[in-house]
Coordinates of C-alpha atoms in Angstrom, one line a residue:
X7 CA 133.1 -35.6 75.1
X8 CA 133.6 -32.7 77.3
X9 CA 134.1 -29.0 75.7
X10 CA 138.2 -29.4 76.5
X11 CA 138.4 -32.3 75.1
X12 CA 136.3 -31.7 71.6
X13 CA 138.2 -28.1 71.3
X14 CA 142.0 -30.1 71.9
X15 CA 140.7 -32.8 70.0
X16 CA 139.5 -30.2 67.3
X17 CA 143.3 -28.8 67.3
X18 CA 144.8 -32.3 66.4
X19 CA 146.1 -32.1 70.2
X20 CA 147.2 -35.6 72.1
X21 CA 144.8 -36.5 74.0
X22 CA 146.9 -37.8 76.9
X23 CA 148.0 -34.0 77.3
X24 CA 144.6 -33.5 78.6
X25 CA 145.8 -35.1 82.1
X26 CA 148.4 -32.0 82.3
X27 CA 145.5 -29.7 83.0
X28 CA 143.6 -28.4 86.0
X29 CA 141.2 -26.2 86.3
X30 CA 139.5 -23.9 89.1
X31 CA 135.7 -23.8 88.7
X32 CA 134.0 -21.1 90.1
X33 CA 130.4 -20.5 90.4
X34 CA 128.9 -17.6 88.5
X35 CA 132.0 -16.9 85.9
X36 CA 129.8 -15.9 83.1
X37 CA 126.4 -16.8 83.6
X38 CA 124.1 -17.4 80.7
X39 CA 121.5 -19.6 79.6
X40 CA 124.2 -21.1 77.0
X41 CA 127.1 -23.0 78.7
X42 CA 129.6 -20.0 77.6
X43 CA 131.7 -21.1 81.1
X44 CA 132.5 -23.7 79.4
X45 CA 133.2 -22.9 76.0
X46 CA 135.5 -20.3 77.5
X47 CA 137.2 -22.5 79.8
X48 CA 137.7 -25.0 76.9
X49 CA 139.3 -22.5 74.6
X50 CA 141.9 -20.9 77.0
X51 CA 142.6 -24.1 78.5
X52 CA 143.3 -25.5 74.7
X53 CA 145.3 -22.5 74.1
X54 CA 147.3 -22.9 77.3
X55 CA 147.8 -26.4 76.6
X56 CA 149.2 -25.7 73.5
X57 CA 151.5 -23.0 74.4
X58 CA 153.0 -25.9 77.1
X59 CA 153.5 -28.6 74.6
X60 CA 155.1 -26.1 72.2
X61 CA 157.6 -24.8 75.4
X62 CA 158.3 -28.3 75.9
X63 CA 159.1 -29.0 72.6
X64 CA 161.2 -26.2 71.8
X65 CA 162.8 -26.7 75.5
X66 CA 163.7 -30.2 75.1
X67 CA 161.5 -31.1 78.5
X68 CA 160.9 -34.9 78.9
X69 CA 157.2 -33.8 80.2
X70 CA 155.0 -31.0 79.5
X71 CA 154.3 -28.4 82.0
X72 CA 151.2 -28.5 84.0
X73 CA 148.5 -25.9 82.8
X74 CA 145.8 -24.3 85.3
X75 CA 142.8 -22.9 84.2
X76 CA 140.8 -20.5 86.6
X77 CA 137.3 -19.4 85.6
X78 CA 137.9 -16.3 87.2
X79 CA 140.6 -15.0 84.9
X80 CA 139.2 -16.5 82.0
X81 CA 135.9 -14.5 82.6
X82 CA 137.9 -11.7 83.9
X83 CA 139.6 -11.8 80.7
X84 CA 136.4 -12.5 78.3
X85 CA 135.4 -9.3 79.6
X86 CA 138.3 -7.2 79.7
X87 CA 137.5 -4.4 77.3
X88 CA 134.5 -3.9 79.7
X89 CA 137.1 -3.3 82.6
X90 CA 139.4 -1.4 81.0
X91 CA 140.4 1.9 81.9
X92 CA 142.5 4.9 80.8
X93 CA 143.7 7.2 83.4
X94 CA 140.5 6.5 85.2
X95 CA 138.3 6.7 82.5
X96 CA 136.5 3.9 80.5
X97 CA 136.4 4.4 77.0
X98 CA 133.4 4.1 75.0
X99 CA 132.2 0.0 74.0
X100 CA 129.5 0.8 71.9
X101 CA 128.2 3.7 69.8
X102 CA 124.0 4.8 70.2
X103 CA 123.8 3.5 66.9
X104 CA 125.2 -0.3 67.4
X105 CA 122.0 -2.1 69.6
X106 CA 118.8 -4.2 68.8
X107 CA 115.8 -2.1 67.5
X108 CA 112.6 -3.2 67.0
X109 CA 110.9 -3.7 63.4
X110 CA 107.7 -4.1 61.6
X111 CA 107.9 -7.8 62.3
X112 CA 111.0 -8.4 64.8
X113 CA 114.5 -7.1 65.7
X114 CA 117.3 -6.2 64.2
X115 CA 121.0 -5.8 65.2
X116 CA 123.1 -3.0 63.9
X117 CA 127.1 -2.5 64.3
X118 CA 127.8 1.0 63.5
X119 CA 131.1 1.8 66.0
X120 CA 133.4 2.9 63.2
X121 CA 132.2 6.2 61.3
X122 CA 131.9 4.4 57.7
X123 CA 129.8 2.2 59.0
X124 CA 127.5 4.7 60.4
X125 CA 127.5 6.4 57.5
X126 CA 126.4 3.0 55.3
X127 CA 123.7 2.5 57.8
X128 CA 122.2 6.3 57.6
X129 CA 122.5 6.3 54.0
X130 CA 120.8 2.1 53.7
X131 CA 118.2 4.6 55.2
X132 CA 117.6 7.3 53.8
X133 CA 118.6 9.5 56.5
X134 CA 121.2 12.3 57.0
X135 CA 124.3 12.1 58.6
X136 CA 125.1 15.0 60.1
X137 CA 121.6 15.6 62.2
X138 CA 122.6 14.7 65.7
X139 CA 123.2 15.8 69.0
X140 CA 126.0 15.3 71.4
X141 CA 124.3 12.3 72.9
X142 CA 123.1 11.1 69.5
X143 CA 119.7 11.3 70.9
X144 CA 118.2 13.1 67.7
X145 CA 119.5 10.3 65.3
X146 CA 118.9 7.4 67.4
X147 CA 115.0 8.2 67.0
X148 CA 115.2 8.7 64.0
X149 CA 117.0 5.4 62.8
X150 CA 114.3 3.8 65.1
X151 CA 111.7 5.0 63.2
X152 CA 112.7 3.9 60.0
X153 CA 113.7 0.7 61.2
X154 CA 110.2 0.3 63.0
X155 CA 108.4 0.6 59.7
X156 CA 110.1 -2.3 57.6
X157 CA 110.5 -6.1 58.0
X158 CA 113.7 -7.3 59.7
X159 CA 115.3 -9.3 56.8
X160 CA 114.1 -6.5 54.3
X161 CA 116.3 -4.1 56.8
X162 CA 119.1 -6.7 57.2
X163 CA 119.6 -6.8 53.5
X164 CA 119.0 -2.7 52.6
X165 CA 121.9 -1.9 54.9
X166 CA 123.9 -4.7 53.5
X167 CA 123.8 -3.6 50.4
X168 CA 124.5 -0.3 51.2
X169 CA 127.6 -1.5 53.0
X170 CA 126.5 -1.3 56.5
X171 CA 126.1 -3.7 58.9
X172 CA 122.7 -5.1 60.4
X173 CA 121.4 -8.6 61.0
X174 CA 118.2 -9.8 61.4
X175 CA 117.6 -11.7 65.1
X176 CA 116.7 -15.1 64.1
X177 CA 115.6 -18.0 66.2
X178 CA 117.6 -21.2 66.7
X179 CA 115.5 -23.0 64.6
X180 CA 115.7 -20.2 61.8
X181 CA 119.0 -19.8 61.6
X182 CA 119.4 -23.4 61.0
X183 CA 117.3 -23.6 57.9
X184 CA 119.6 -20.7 56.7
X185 CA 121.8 -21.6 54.1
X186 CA 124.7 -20.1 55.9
X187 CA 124.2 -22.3 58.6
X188 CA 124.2 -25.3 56.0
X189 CA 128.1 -24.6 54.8
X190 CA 129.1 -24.5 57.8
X191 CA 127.5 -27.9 59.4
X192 CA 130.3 -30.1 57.9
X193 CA 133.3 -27.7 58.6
X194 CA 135.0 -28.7 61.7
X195 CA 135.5 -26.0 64.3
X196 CA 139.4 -25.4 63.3
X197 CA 140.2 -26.0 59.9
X198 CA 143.6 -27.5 59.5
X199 CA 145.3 -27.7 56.3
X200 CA 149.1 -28.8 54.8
X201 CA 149.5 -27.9 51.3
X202 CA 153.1 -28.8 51.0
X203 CA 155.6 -30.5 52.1
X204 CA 158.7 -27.6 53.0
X205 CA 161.6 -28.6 55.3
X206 CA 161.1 -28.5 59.0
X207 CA 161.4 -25.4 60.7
X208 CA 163.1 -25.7 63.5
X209 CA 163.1 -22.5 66.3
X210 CA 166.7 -21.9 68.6
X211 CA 165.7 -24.1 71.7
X212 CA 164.4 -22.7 74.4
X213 CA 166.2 -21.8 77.7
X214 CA 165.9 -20.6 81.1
X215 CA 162.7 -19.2 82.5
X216 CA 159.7 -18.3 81.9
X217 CA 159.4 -20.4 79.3
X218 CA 158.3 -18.6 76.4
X219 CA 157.3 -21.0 73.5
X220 CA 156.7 -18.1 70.7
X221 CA 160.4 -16.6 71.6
X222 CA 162.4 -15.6 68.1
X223 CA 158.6 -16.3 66.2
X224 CA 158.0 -12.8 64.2
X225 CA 153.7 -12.6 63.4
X226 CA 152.6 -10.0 60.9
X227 CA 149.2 -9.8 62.2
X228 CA 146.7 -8.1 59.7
X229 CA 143.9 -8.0 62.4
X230 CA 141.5 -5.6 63.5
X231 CA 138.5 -5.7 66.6
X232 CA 138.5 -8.6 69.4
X233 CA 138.7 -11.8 67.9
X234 CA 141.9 -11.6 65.4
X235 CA 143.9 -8.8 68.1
X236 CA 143.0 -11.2 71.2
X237 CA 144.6 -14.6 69.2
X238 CA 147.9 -12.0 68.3
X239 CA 148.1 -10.2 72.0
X240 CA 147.9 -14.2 73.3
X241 CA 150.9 -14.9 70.6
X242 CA 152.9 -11.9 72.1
X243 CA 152.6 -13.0 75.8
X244 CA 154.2 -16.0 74.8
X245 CA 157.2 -14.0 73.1
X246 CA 156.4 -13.7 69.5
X247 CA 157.7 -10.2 68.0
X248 CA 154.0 -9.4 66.6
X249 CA 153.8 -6.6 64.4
X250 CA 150.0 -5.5 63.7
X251 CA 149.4 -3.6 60.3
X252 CA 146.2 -1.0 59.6
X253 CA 145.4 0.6 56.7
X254 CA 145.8 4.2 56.8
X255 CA 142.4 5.3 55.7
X256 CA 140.3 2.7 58.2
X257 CA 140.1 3.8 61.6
X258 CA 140.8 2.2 65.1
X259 CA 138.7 2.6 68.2
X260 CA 140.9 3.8 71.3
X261 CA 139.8 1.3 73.6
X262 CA 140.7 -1.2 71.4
X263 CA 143.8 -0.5 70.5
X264 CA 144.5 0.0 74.4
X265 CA 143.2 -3.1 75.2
X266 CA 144.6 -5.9 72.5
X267 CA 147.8 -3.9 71.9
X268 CA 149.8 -5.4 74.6
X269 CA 152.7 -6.9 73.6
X270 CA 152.8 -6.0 70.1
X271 CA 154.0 -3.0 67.8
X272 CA 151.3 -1.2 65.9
X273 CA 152.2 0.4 62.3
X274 CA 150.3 1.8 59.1
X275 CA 151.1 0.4 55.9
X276 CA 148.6 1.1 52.4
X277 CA 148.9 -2.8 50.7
X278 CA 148.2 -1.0 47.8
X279 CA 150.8 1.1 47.2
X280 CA 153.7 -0.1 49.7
X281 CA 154.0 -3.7 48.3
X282 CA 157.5 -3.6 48.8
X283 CA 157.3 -3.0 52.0
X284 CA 154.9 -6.1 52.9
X285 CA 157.1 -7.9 50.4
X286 CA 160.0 -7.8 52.9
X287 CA 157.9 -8.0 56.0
X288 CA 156.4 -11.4 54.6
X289 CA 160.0 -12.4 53.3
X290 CA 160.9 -12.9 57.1
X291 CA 157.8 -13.1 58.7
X292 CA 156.6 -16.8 60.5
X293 CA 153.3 -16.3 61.3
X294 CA 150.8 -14.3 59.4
X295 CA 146.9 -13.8 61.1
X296 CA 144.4 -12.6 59.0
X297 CA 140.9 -11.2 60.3
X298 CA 139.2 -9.9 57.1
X299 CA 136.8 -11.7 54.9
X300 CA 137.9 -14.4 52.8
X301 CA 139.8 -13.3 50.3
X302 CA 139.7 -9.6 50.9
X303 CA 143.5 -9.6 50.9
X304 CA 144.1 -12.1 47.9
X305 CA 144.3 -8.8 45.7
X306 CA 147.6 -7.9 47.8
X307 CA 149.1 -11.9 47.3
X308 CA 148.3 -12.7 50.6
X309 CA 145.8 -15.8 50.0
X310 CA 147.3 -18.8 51.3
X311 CA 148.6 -20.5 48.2
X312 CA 150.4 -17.5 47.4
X313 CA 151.8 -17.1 50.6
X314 CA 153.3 -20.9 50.9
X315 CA 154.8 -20.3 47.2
X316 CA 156.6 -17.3 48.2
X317 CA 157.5 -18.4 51.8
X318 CA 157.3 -22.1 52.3
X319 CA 157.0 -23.3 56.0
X320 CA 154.8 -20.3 57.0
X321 CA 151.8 -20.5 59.0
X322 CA 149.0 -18.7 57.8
X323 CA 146.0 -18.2 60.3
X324 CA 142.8 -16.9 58.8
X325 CA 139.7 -15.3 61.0
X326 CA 136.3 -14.9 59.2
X327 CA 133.0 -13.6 60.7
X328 CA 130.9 -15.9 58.8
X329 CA 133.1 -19.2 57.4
X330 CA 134.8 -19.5 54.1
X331 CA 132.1 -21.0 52.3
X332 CA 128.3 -20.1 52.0
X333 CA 126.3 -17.1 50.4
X334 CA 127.4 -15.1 53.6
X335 CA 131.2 -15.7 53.6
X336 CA 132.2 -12.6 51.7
X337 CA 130.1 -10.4 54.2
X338 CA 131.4 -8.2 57.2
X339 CA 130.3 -9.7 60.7
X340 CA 131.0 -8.7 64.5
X341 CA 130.3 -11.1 67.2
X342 CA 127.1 -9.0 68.5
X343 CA 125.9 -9.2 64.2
X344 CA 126.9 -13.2 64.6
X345 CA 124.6 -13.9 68.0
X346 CA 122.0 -11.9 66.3
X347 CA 121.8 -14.5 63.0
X348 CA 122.6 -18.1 64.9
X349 CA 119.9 -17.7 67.5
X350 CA 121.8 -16.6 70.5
X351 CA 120.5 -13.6 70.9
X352 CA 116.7 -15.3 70.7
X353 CA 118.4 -18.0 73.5
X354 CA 119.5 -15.5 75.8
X355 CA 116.0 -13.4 75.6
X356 CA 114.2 -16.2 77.0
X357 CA 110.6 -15.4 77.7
X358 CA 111.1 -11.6 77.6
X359 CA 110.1 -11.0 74.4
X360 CA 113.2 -9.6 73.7
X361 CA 116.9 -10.6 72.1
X362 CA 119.3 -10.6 74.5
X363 CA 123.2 -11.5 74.8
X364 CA 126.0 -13.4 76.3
X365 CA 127.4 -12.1 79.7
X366 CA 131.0 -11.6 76.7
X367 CA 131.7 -11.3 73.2
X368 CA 132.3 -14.5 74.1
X369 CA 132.6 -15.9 70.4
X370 CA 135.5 -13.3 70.0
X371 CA 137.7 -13.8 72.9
X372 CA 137.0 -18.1 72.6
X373 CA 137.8 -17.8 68.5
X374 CA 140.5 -15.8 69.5
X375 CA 142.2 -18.2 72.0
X376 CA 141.4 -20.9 70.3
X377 CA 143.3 -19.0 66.7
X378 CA 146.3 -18.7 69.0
X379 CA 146.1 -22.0 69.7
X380 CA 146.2 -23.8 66.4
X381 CA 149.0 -21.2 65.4
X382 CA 150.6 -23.1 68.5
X383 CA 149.7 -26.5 67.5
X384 CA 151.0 -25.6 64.0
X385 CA 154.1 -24.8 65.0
X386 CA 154.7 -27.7 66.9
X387 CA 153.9 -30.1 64.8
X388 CA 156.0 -28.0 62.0
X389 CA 158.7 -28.6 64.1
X390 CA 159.1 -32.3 63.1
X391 CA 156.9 -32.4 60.5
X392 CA 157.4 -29.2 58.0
X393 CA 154.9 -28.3 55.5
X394 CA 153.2 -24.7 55.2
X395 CA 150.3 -24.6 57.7
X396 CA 146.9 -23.2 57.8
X397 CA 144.5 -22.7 60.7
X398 CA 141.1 -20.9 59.6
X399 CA 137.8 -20.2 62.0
X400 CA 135.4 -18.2 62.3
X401 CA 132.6 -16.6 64.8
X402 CA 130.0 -18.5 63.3
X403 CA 131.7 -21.8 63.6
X404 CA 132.2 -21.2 67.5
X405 CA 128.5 -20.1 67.3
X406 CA 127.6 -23.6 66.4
X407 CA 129.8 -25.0 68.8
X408 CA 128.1 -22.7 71.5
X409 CA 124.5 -23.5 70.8
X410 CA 125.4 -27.1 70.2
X411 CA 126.7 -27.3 73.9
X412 CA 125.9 -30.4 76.5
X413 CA 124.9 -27.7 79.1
X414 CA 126.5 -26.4 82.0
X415 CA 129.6 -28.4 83.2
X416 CA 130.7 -29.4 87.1
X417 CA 129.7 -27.3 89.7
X418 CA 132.6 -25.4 91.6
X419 CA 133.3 -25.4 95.0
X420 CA 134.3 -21.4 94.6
X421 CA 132.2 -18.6 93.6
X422 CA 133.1 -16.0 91.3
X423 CA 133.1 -12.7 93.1
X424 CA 134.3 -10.5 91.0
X425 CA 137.0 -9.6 88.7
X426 CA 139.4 -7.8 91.1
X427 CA 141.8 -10.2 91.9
X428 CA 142.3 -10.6 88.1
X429 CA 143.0 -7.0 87.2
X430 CA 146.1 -5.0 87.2
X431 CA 147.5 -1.9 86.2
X432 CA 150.1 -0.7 84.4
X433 CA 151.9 2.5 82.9
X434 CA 152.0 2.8 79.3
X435 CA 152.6 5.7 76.6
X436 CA 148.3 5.8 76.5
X437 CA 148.1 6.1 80.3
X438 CA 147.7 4.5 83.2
X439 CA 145.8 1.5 82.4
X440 CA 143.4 -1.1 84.6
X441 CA 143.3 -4.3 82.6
X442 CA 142.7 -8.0 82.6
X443 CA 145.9 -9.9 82.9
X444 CA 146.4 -12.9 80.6
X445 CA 144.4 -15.9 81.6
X446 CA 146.7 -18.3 79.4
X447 CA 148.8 -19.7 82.2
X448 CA 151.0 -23.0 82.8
X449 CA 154.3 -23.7 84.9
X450 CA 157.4 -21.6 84.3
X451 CA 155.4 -19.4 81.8
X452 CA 155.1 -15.8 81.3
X453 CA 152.9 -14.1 83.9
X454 CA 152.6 -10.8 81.6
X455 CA 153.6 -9.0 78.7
X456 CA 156.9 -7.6 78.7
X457 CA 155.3 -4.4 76.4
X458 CA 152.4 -2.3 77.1
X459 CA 150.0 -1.0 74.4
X460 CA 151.6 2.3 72.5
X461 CA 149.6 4.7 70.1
X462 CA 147.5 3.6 67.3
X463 CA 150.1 3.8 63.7
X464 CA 153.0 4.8 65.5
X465 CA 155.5 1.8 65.1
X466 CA 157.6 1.7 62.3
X467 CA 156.8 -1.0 59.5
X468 CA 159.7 -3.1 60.2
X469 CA 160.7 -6.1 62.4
X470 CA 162.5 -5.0 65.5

């Protein structure tokens, strides 16, 4: 089974469908050691498929429109945050502090972009958090030396526990003796539940062009990082009104917010102490996507069961670092943390002695894509079905599916030179920005979003 087929297959997607896609293959799109080409190529190319069936569906089309994938965009896009620029400027990917460092017996991998989390690591410790230079120089030794002198699972767990973020680099073979990787050998790479029957929901059909299969659809998208904001920002190029909500008190990188924010509003809401305001954005919302642990938001009535009695016929889409079940499903996770853990980063090292890392957050953007894509499928199959949906993945999942590759696919008859012909610019209340456009793409769809990124917060918390 080829990686398009497994990932379609793992969406509950007919297979004939598969016949309606193409794809360009071009030599040197993402080069790694693991096939991530492919697992790229596989989870746009679902997503696009889906967004055509759903178009067709909602369109009344007698076929559905044919879907082209081209490795160029899709690496283009895989790597967009790394092309991005403001007025000229690239923002800042990763703090000093967020990088391997070697320990008494290994390497570990800390995540430490937003200030609390720099502050748990410092603390995990021992060492002050306001000693540092402009460059960070000062603390970045420092945190070396501390880390040097202790064993790499002792570290991983100390910071943990402090609230930080820090994973030991484990081999392939250690990660799958981990218990973690154990819950997660049975679960299948999209988790796709029905927990009641509710009427059909049927969207107005669709009509002229492009063809936007998420038009009328309003997503309340509790998101935050790459992987959630990538799966929403895919869900708004197709026409979905996608309002994101942040709590007040947790910050949002720049860059990111620039990057994932086309499309979509951006508003601050405290679940705590505003629940009549997410009462009335749930009461007409269609879609929600969730990108915090499991069951981090159940305290605000937004697990899943709660969310079908309330609103029957929604589709809930859950995004977890880890999986929903295991000793590590309740822990924080970044896709750099999640390569560290599965063996990835060992993988992509080779013989150099040290951990290395795929050419993208590549388990991000593909469990992004493929998130939007089983929000697509859900819908579609809602459509004559009914029933509450829910969709849940998570990094580690696509990990699995990663390592577990066949290899590299078919060669391509193209090579990839570069990601210019994929990148655009356009104005926007941030600034000029250069970006990736949308790799998503199939016949009489949308070429690009019809809203450019805006401030972090500065939407209202209402449906427009």
């Amino acid at each position: 089974m080829t990686d398009i087929e497994f990932a379609w297959s793992a969406l509950g997607g007919d297979p004939a469908l598969l016949a309606r896609m193409s794809t360009v293959v071009r030599e040197g799109a993402l080069a790694a050691r693991l096939p991530v080409r492919e697992l790229a190529r596989a989870c746009v190319g679902a997503c696009a498929l889906a967004a055509a069936e759903l178009a067709a569906r909602r369109a009344g089309l007698t076929e559905v429109p044919a879907v082209r994938v081209d490795d160029g965009a899709v690496a283009t896009a895989f790597t967009g945050e790394r092309h991005l620029l403001v007025d000229g400027r690239a923002p800042v990917a990763f703090a000093p502090l967020s990088r391997f460092w070697r320990t008494a017996d290994g390497w570990v991998r800390t995540h430490a972009n937003y200030p609390h989390h720099r502050a748990r690591l410092l603390s995990a410790l021992g060492l002050p958090d306001d000693a540092d230079t402009p460059d960070g120089t000062d603390t970045v030794s420092a945190v070396g030396a501390a880390l040097a002198e202790r064993p790499a699972l002792q570290a991983e767990e100390a910071v943990y526990a402090a609230g930080g973020l820090a994973v030991a680099v484990r081999t392939p073979g250690a990660w799958a003796a981990h218990d973690q990787a154990g819950a997660l050998a049975d679960v299948p790479l999209v988790e796709r539940v029905r927990p009641d029957t509710a009427p059909a929901r049927v969207p107005e059909p669709l009509g002229g062009t492009p063809l936007l299969p998420a038009a009328g659809l309003r997503v309340l998208d509790l998101t935050r990082v790459i992987a959630g904001p990538v799966a929403t920002r895919t869900l708004a190029l197709l026409g979905a009104d996608v309002l994101r909500l942040d709590a007040p008190q947790l910050p949002e990188l720049p860059g990111q917010q620039a990057d994932t924010g086309f499309g979509k509003r951006s508003a601050l809401l405290d679940l705590a102490t505003d629940r009549a305001r997410l009462e009335d954005l749930l009461a007409a919302a269609d879609v929600v996507v969730t990108g915090y642990r499991p069951g981090a938001l159940d305290r605000f009535g937004l697990a899943p069961e709660a969310l079908a009695e309330r609103r029957p016929g929604l589709v809930v889409a859950q995004l977890s670092a880890w999986g929903s079940a295991g000793p590590w499903a309740h822990r924080r996770g970044f896709d750099s943390l999640v390569q560290a853990a599965t063996g990835i980063a060992a993988t992509e090292g080779g013989t150099t002695g040290r951990p290395g890392a795929l050419p993208a957050q590549a388990l991000d953007h593909g469990t992004g894509y493929l998130l939007a894509a089983a929000v697509l499928r859900a819908l579609t199959e809602q459509s004559s079905e009914g029933g509450t949906r829910l969709v849940r993945l998570s990094l580690a999942r696509t990990a699995a599916w990663l390592t577990d590759g066949s290899g590299p696919g078919p060669r391509g008859a193209e090579e990839y030179d570069g990601p210019d012909r994929w990148l655009t610019e356009t104005d926007s209340p941030l600034g000029r920005l250069r970006h990736a456009l949308p790799p998503v793409s199939f016949a009489q769809g949308p070429t690009g979003w019809t809203r450019p990124p805006g401030p972090w917060g500065a939407d209202a918390a209402r449906w427009s």
